[in-house]
Coordinates of C-alpha atoms and ligand atoms in Angstrom, one line a residue:
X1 CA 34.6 53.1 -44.9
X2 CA 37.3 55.0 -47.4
X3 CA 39.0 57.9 -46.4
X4 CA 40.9 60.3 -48.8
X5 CA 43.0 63.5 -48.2
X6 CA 43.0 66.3 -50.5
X7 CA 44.0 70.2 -50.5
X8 CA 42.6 72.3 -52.3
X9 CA 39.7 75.3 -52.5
X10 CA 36.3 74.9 -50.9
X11 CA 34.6 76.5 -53.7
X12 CA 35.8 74.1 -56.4
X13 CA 34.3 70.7 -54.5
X14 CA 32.2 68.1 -55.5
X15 CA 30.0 66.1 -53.4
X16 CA 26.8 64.8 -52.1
X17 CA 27.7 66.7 -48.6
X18 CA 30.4 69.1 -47.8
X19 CA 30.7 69.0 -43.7
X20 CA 31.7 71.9 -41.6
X21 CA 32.1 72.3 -38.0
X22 CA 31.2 75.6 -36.5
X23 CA 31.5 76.9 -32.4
X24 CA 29.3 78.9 -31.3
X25 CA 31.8 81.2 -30.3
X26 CA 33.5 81.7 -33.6
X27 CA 31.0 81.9 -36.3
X28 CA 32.8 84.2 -38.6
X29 CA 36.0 82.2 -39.3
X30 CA 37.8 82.2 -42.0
X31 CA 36.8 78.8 -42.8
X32 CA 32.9 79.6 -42.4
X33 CA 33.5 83.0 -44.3
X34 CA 34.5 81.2 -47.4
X35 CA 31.6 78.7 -47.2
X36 CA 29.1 81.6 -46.6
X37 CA 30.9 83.2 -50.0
X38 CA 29.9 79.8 -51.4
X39 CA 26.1 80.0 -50.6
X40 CA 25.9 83.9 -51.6
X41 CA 25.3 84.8 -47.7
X42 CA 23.1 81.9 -47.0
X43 CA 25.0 81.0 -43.7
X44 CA 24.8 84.9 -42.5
X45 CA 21.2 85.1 -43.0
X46 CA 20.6 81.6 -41.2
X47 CA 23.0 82.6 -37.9
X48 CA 21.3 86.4 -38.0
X49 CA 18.0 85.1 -38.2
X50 CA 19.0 82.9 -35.5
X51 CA 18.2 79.2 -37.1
X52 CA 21.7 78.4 -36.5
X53 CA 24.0 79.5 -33.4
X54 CA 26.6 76.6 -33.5
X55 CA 25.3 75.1 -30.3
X56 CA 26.2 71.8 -29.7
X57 CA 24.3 69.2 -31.4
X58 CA 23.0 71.4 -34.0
X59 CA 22.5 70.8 -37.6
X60 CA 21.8 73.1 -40.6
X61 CA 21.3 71.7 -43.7
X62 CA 21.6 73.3 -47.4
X63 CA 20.2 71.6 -50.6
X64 CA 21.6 73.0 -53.7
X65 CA 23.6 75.3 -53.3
X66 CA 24.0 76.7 -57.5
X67 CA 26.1 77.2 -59.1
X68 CA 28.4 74.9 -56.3
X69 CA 29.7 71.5 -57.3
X70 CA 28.1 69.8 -53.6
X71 CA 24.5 68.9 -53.4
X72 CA 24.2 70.1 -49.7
X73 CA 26.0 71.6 -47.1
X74 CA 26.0 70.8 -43.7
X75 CA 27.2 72.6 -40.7
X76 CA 27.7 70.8 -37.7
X77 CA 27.1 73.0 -34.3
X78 CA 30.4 72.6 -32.0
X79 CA 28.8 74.2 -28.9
X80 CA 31.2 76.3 -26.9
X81 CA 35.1 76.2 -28.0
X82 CA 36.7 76.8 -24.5
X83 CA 34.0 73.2 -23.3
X84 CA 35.3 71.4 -25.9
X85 CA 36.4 68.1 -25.2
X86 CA 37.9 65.1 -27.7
X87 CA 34.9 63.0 -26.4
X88 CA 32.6 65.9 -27.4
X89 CA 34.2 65.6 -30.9
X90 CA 33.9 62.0 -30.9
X91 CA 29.9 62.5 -30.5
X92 CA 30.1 65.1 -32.8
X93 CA 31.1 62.7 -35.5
X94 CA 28.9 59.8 -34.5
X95 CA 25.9 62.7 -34.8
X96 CA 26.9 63.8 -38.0
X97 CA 27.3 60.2 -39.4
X98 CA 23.6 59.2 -37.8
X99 CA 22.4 62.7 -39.7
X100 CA 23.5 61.8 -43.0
X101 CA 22.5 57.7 -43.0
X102 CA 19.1 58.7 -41.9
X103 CA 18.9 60.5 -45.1
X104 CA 20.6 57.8 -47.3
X105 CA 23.8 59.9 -47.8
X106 CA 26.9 57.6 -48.4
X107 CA 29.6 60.0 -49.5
X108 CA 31.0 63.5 -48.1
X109 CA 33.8 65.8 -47.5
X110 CA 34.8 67.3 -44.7
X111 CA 36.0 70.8 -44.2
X112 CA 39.1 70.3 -41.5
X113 CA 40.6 74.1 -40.9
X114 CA 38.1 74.1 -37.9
X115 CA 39.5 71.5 -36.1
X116 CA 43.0 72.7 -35.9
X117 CA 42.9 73.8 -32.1
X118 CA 43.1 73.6 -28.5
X119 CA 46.0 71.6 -27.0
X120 CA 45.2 68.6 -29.4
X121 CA 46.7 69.0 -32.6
X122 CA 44.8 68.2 -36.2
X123 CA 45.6 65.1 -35.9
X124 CA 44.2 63.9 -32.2
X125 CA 41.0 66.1 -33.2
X126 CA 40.5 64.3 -36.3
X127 CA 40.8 60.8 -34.9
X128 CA 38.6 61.6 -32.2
X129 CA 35.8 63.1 -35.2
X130 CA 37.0 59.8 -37.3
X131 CA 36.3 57.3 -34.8
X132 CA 32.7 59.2 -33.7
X133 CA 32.0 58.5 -37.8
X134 CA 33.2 54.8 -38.0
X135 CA 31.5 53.6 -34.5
X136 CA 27.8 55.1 -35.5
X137 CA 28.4 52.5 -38.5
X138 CA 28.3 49.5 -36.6
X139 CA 25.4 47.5 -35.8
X140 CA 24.8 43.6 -34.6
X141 CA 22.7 42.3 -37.5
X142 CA 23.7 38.8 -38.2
X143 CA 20.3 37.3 -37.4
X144 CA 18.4 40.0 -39.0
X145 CA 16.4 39.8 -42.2
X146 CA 18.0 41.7 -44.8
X147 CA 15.2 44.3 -44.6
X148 CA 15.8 45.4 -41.0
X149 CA 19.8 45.5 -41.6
X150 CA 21.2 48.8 -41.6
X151 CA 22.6 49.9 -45.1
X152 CA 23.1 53.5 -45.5
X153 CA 26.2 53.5 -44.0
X154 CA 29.0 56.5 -44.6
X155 CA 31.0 54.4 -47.1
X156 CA 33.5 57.4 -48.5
X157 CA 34.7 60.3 -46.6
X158 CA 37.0 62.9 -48.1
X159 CA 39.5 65.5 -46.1
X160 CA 39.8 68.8 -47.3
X161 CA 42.9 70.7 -45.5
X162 CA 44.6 74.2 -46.1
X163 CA 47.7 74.8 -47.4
X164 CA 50.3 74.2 -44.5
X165 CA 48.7 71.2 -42.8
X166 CA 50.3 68.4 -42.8
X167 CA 48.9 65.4 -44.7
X168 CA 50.8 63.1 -42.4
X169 CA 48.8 64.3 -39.9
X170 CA 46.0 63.7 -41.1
X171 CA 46.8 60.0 -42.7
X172 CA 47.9 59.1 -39.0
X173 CA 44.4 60.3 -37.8
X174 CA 42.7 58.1 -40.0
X175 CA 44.9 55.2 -39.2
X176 CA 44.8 55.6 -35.6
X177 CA 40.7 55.6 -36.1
X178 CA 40.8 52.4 -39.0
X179 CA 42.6 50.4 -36.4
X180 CA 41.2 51.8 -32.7
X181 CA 37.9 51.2 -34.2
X182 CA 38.5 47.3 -35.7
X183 CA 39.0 46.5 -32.3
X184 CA 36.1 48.2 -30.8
X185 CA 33.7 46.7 -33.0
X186 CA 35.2 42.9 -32.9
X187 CA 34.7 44.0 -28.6
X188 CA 31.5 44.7 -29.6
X189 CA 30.7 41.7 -32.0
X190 CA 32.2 39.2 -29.1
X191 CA 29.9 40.4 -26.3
X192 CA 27.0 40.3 -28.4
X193 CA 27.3 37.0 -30.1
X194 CA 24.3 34.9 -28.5
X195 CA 25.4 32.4 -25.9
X196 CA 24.3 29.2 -27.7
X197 CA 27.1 30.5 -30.4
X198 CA 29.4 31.5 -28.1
X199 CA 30.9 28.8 -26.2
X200 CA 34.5 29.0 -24.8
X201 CA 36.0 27.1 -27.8
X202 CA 34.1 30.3 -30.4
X203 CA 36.1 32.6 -28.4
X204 CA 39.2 30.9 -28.6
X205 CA 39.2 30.1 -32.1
X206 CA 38.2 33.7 -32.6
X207 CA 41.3 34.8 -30.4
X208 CA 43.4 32.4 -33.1
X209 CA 42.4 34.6 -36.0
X210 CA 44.5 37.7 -34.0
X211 CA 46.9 35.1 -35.1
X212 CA 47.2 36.5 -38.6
X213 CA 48.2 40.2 -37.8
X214 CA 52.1 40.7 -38.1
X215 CA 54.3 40.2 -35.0
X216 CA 50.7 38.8 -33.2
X217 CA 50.9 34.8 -31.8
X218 CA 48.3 32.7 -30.6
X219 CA 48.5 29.8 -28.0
X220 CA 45.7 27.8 -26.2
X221 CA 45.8 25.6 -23.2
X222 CA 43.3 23.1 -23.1
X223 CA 41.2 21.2 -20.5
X224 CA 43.4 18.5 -20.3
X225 CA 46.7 20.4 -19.8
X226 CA 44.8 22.9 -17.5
X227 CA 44.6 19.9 -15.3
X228 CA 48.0 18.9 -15.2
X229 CA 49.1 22.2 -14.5
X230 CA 46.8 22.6 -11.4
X231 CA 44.6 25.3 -12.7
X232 CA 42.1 24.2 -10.4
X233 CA 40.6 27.5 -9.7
X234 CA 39.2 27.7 -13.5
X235 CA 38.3 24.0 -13.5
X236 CA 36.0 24.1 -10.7
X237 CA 34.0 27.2 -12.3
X238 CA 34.5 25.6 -15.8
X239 CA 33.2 21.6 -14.0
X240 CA 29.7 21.7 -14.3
X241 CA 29.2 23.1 -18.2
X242 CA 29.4 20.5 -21.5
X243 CA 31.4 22.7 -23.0
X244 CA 35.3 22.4 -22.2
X245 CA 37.3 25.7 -20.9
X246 CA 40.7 27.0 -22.5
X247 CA 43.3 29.5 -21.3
X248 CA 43.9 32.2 -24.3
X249 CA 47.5 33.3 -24.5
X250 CA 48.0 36.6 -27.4
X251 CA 51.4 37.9 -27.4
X252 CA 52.0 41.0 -29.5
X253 CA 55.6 42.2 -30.1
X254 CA 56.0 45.5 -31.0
X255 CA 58.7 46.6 -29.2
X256 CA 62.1 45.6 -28.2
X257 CA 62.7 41.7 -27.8
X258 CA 64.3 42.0 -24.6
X259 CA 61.4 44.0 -23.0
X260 CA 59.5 42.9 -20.7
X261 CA 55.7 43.3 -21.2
X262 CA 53.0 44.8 -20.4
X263 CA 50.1 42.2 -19.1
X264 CA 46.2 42.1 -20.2
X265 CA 43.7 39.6 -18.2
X266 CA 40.6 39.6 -19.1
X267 CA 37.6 37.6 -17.6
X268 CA 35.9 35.2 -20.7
X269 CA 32.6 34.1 -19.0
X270 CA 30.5 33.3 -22.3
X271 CA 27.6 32.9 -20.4
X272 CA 27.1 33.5 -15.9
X273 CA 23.9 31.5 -14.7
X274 CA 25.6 32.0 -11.5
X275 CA 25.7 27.7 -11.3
X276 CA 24.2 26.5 -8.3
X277 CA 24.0 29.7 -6.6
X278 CA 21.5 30.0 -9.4
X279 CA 20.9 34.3 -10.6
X280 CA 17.4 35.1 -10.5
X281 CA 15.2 34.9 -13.7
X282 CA 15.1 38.7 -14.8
X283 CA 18.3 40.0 -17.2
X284 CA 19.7 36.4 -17.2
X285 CA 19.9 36.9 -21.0
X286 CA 22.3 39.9 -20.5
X287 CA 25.1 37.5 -19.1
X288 CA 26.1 36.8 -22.0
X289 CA 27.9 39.9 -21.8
X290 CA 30.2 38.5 -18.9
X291 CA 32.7 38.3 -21.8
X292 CA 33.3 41.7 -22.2
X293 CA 36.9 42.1 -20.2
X294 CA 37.8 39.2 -22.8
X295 CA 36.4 41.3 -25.8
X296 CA 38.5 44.4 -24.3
X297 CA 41.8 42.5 -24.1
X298 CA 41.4 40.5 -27.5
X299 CA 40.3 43.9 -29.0
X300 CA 42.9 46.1 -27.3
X301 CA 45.8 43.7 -29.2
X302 CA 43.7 43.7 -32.2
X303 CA 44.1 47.8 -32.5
X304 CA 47.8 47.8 -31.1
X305 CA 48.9 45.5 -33.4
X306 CA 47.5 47.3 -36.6
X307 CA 48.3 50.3 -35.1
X308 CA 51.7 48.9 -34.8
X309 CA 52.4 50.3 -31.0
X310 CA 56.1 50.0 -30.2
X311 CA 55.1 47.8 -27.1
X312 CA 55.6 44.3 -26.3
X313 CA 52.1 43.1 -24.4
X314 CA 50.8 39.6 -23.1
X315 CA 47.1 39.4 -23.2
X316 CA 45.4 36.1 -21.5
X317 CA 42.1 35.3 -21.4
X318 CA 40.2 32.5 -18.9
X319 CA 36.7 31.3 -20.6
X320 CA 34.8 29.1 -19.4
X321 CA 30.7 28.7 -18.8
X322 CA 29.4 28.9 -15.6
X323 CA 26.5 26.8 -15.4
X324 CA 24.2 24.3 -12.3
X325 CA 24.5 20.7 -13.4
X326 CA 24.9 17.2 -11.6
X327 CA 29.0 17.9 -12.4
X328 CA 28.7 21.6 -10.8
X329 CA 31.2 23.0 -8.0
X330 CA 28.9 23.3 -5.2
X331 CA 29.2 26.1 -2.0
X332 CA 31.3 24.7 0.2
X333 CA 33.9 23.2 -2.0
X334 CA 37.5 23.9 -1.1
X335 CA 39.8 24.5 -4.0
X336 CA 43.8 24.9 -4.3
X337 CA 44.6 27.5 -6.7
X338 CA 47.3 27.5 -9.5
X339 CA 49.5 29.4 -7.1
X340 CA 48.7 26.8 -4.2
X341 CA 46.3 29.2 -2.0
X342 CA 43.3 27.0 -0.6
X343 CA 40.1 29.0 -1.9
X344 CA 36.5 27.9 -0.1
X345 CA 34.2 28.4 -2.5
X346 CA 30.7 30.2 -1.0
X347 CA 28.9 31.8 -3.8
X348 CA 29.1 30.1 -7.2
X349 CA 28.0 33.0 -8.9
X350 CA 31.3 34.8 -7.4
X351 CA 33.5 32.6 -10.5
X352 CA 35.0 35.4 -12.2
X353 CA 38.2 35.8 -9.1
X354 CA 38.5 32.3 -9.2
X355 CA 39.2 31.9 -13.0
X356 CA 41.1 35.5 -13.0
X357 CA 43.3 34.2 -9.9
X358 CA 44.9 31.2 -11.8
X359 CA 44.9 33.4 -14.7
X360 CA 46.4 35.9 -12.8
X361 CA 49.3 33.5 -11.6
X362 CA 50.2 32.5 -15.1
X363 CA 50.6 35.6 -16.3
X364 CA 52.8 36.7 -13.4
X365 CA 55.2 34.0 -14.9
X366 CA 55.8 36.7 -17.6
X367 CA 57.2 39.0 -14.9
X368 CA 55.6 41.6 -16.7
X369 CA 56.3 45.2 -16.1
X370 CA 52.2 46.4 -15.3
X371 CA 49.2 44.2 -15.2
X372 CA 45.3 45.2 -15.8
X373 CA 42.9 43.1 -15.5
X374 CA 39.0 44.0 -16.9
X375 CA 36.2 42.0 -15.8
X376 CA 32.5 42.2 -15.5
X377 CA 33.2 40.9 -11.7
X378 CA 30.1 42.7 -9.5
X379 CA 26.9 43.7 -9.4
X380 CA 27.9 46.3 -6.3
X381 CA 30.4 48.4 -9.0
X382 CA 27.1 49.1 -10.9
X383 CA 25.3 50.1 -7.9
X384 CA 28.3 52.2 -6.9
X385 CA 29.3 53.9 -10.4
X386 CA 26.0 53.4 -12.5
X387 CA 26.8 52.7 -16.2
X388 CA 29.0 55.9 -16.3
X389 CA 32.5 54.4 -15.7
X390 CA 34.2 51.3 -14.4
X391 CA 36.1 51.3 -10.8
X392 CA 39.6 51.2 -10.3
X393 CA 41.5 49.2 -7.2
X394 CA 44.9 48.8 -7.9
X395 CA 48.1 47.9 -5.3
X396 CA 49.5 51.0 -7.2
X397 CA 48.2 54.4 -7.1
X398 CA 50.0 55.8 -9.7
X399 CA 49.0 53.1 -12.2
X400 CA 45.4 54.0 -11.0
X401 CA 45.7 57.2 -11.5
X402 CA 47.1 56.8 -15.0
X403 CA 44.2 54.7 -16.3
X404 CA 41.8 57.7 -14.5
X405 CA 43.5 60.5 -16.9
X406 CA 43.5 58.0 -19.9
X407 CA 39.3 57.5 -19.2
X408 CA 38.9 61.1 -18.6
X409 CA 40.6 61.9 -22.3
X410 CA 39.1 58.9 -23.9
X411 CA 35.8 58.8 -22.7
X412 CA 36.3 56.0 -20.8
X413 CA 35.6 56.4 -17.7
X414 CA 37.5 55.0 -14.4
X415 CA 37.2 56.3 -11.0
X416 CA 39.5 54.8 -8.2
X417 CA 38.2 53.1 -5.3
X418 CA 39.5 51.9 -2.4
X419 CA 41.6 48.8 -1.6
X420 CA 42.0 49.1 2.2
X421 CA 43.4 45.7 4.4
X422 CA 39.8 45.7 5.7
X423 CA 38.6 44.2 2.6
X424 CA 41.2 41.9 2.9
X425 CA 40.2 40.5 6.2
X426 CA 36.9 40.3 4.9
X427 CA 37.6 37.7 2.4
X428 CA 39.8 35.5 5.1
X429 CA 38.3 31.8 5.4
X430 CA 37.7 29.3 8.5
X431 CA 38.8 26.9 6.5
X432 CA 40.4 27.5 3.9
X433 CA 43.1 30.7 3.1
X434 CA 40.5 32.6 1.1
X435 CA 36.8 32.5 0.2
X436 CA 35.1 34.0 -2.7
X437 CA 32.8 36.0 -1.6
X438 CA 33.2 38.7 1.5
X439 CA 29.4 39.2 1.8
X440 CA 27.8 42.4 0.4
X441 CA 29.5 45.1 2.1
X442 CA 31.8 46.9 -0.3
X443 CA 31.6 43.7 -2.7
X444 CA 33.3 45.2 -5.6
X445 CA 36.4 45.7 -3.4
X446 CA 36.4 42.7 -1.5
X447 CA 36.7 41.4 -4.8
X448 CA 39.6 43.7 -5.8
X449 CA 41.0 42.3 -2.5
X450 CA 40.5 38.8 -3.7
X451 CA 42.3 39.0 -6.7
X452 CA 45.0 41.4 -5.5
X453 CA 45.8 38.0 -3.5
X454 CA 47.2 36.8 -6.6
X455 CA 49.1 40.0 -8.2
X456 CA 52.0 39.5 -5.9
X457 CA 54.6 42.6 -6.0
X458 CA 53.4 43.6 -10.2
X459 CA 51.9 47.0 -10.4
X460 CA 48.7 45.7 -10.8
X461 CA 45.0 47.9 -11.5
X462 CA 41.6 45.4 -11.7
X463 CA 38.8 47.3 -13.9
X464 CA 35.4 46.3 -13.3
X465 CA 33.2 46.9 -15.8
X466 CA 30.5 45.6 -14.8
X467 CA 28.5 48.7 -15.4
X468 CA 29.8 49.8 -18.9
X469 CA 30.2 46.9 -20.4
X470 CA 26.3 46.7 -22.1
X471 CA 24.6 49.3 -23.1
X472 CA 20.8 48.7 -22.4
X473 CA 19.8 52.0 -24.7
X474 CA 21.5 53.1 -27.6
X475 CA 23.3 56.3 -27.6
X476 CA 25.0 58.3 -30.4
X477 CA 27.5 56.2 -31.8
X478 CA 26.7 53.1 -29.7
X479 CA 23.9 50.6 -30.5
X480 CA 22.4 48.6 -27.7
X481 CA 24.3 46.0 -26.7
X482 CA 28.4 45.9 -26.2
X483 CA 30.1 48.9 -26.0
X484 CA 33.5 47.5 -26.6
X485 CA 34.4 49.4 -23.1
X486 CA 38.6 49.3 -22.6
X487 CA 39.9 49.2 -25.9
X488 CA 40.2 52.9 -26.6
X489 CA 41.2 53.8 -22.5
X490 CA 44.0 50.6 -22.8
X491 CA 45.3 52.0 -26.5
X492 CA 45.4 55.6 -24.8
X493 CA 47.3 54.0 -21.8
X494 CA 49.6 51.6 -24.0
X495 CA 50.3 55.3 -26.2
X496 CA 51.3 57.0 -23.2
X497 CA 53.7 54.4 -22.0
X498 CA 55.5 54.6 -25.9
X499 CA 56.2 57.7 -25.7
Ligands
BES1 N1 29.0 38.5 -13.7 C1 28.5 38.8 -12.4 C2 28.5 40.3 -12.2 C3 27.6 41.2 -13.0 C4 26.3 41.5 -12.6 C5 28.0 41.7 -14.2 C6 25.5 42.2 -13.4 C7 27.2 42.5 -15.0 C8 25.9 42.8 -14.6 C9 29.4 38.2 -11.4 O1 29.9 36.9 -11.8 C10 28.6 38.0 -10.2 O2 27.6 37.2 -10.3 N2 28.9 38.6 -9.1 C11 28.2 38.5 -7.9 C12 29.2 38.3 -6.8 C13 28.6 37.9 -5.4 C14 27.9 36.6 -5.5 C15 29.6 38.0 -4.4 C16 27.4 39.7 -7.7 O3 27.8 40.8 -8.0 O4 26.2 39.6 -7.2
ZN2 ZN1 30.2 36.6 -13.7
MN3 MN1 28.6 35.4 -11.4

């Protein structure tokens, strides 16, 4: 999609669609005013008559308005002003973008004097409508006939301010959207890529191609290095699939060189049978998805580093498949971990804190300053949160809390839960110093407690997103499928530590 910026009078556009917001609250604007001059008192007549009150979600549509130079007009319905929220926005746009493709319009312009308020300036207003726009474009169609592909997608957008706004503004709006929304979708494309595509090597040769973005590098570790190092941990999930495991390593400089940095882990699972603890028929197809903390790191760095954030970050990603053959870990096993902790293994399907933990430990090696971890870990954080947001258990309260403002602004949602020493006990073995699974009470944070094991004194947050990571109905601006979950909460959070 193309953007443009232009000043200049409403009544001398040209377009197939001129956009304008409108809040329920404030019909008579200035803005809206001049547009209602513009239709000879069209507007006036449609909110007297009561087929338009601005209410959120609604859409009023003019063909034709002679003698002026746009084919249509459409205002947008903002809902209350005082309620209105950046995520509200973001809908807003994906709504109006799913409005015009449905009637095979391509090009518009956008009326912006309406989004200059609240406590967000132009600019945060307009990314937030920018990136509702660009996401409603994206669909998974790669093994679709060409007939079923979507095609009227928005492919030209134009940005009409007032005199006194500032273009910069608006050109760092739509940069901030371009580049938040390239890693979205890549998240998105990631988790949805069929398991038979993606095996372990796919996502690390798709990790190499971050390779190509300035100040970004690329490094793998491979099966036979993994072993001399002692990532055992990994191995054992990664020992009964064909297809060999790597470690991902993406560094992005974008700050100073002396900084430490800020560390991303994210759980690469292409595809959870649950091995010889063997998951149950029903859904098996969505583990696929199991990915998706993987997508969210590889994503995140994607949008930082076009977005060029003055931050230095480490992102590492464990992949491997998970899968029962005659070369399978087994229940029972006892493992030593990269960091030297003995693990008994009870619960193959429990993999993702094993491969996180020696991930976990290498990272450490960075001493990085914070450390956030996202991974599709249990199916007790669904049952807790739903698909509404992703917990939170962290060794550091602040940091938590942080992440819970950033999901509350973005979206995003993360709610904190509880990391108490009971859960810690919990996961104490006979034999061994640790097992993988606790049993079900309180699994997600038993296996918050697990990992925490292996964050040693780094501020440290785990996210699972077990829940938000797949979508299993669409909603505006999100296909079924991947959501690309984390990559707009961690750019919010990596903004927030730059300034
Ligand atoms: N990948 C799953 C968790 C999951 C379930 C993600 C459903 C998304 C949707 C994870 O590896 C797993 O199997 N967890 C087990 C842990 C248990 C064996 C302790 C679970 O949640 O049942
Ligand atoms: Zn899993
Ligand atoms: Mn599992």
């Amino acid at each position: 999609m193309k953007f443009q910026i232009k000043y200049g009078e409403l009544a001398k556009q040209k377009s197939n669609c001129l956009i304008v917001g409108a809040f329920e609250d404030e019909m008579t604007t200035a803005e809206l005013q001049q547009v209602d001059r513009i239709l000879a008192g069209g507007f006036a007549m449609a909110t007297r008559s009561g087929e338009f009150k601005g209410s959120k979600g609604e859409t009023l549509l003019i063909h034709n308005p002679h003698p002026f130079g746009c084919s249509r007009v459409l205002f947008v319905g903002l809902g209350k002003k005082d309620k209105f929220t950046l995520g509200l926005l973001r809908q807003t746009g994906s709504e109006a973008a799913t409005f015009l493709s449905a009637r095979r319009i391509i090009s518009c312009q956008l009326a912006t004097a309406t989004f200059r308020f609240g406590e967000t300036v132009l600019k945060e207003n307009l990314q937030a409508l920018i990136e509702g726009f660009l996401l409603a474009g994206y669909s998974y169609d790669s093994y679709l006939p060409e007939a079923r592909k979507k095609t009227s997608v928005l492919e030209w957008m134009e940005l009409l301010l007032v005199d006194g706004d500032c273009k910069g503004e608006a050109q760092a709006a739509i940069y901030a959207a371009l580049a938040i929304c390239s890693g979205v979708c890549l998240a998105r494309d990631l988790v949805n890529t069929p398991g038979n595509v993606k095996s372990p090597e796919f996502l690390a040769r798709q990790a190499l191609t971050l390779g190509e973005l300035e100040n970004v590098s690329v490094r793998l570790i491979e099966v036979e290095e993994l072993k001399k190092q002692g990532f055992n941990a990994l191995l054992a999930v990664a020992q009964g699939s064909e297809r060999d495991p790597y470690l991902i390593i993406v560094e992005y400089q974008g700050g100073d060189a002396g900084d430490k940095p800020h560390a991303l882990v994210g759980k690469g699972v292409v595809f959870d049978s649950g091995g010889i603890s063997l998951k149950p028929g029903a859904a098996m197809d969505e583990m696929k998805m199991d990915m998706a903390g993987a997508a969210a790191v590889l994503g995140t760095i994607d949008a930082a580093a076009r977005m060029k954030l003055p931050v230095n970050l480490v992102g590492v990603v464990p992949t491997v498949e998970n899968m029962p053959s005659g070369t399978s870990y087994r229940p029972g096993d006892i493992v030593t971990s990269l960091a030297g902790k003995t693990i008994e293994v009870l619960n193959t399907d429990a993999e993702g804190r094993l491969i996180l933990a020696d991930a976990m430990t290498y990272v450490a090696r960075y001493q990085p300053q914070s450390m956030i971890d996202l991974a599709t870990l249990t199916g007790a954080c669904i049952v807790a949160l739903g698909e509404y947001g992703a917990g939170a258990m962290s060794n550091n309260d602040e940091l938590a809390q942080t992440l819970v403002r950033c999901g509350q602004k973005t979206n995003e949602k993360v709610w904190q839960l509880p990391l108490w020493d009971e859960y810690t006990e919990q996961i104490k073995s006979d034999f061994a110093d640790l097992k993988n699974t606790g049993g079900r009470p309180g699994g997600a944070l038993t296996a918050a407690a697990f990992l925490k094991e292996f964050a040693g004194e780094i501020p440290w947050v785990h996210l699972d997103i077990a829940g938000v990571a797949w979508a299993s109905a669409a909603k505006p601006g999100r296909p079924k499928g991947g959501t690309g979950y984390g990559v707009r909460l961690l750019i919010d959070y990596l903004q927030s530590l730059a300034k």
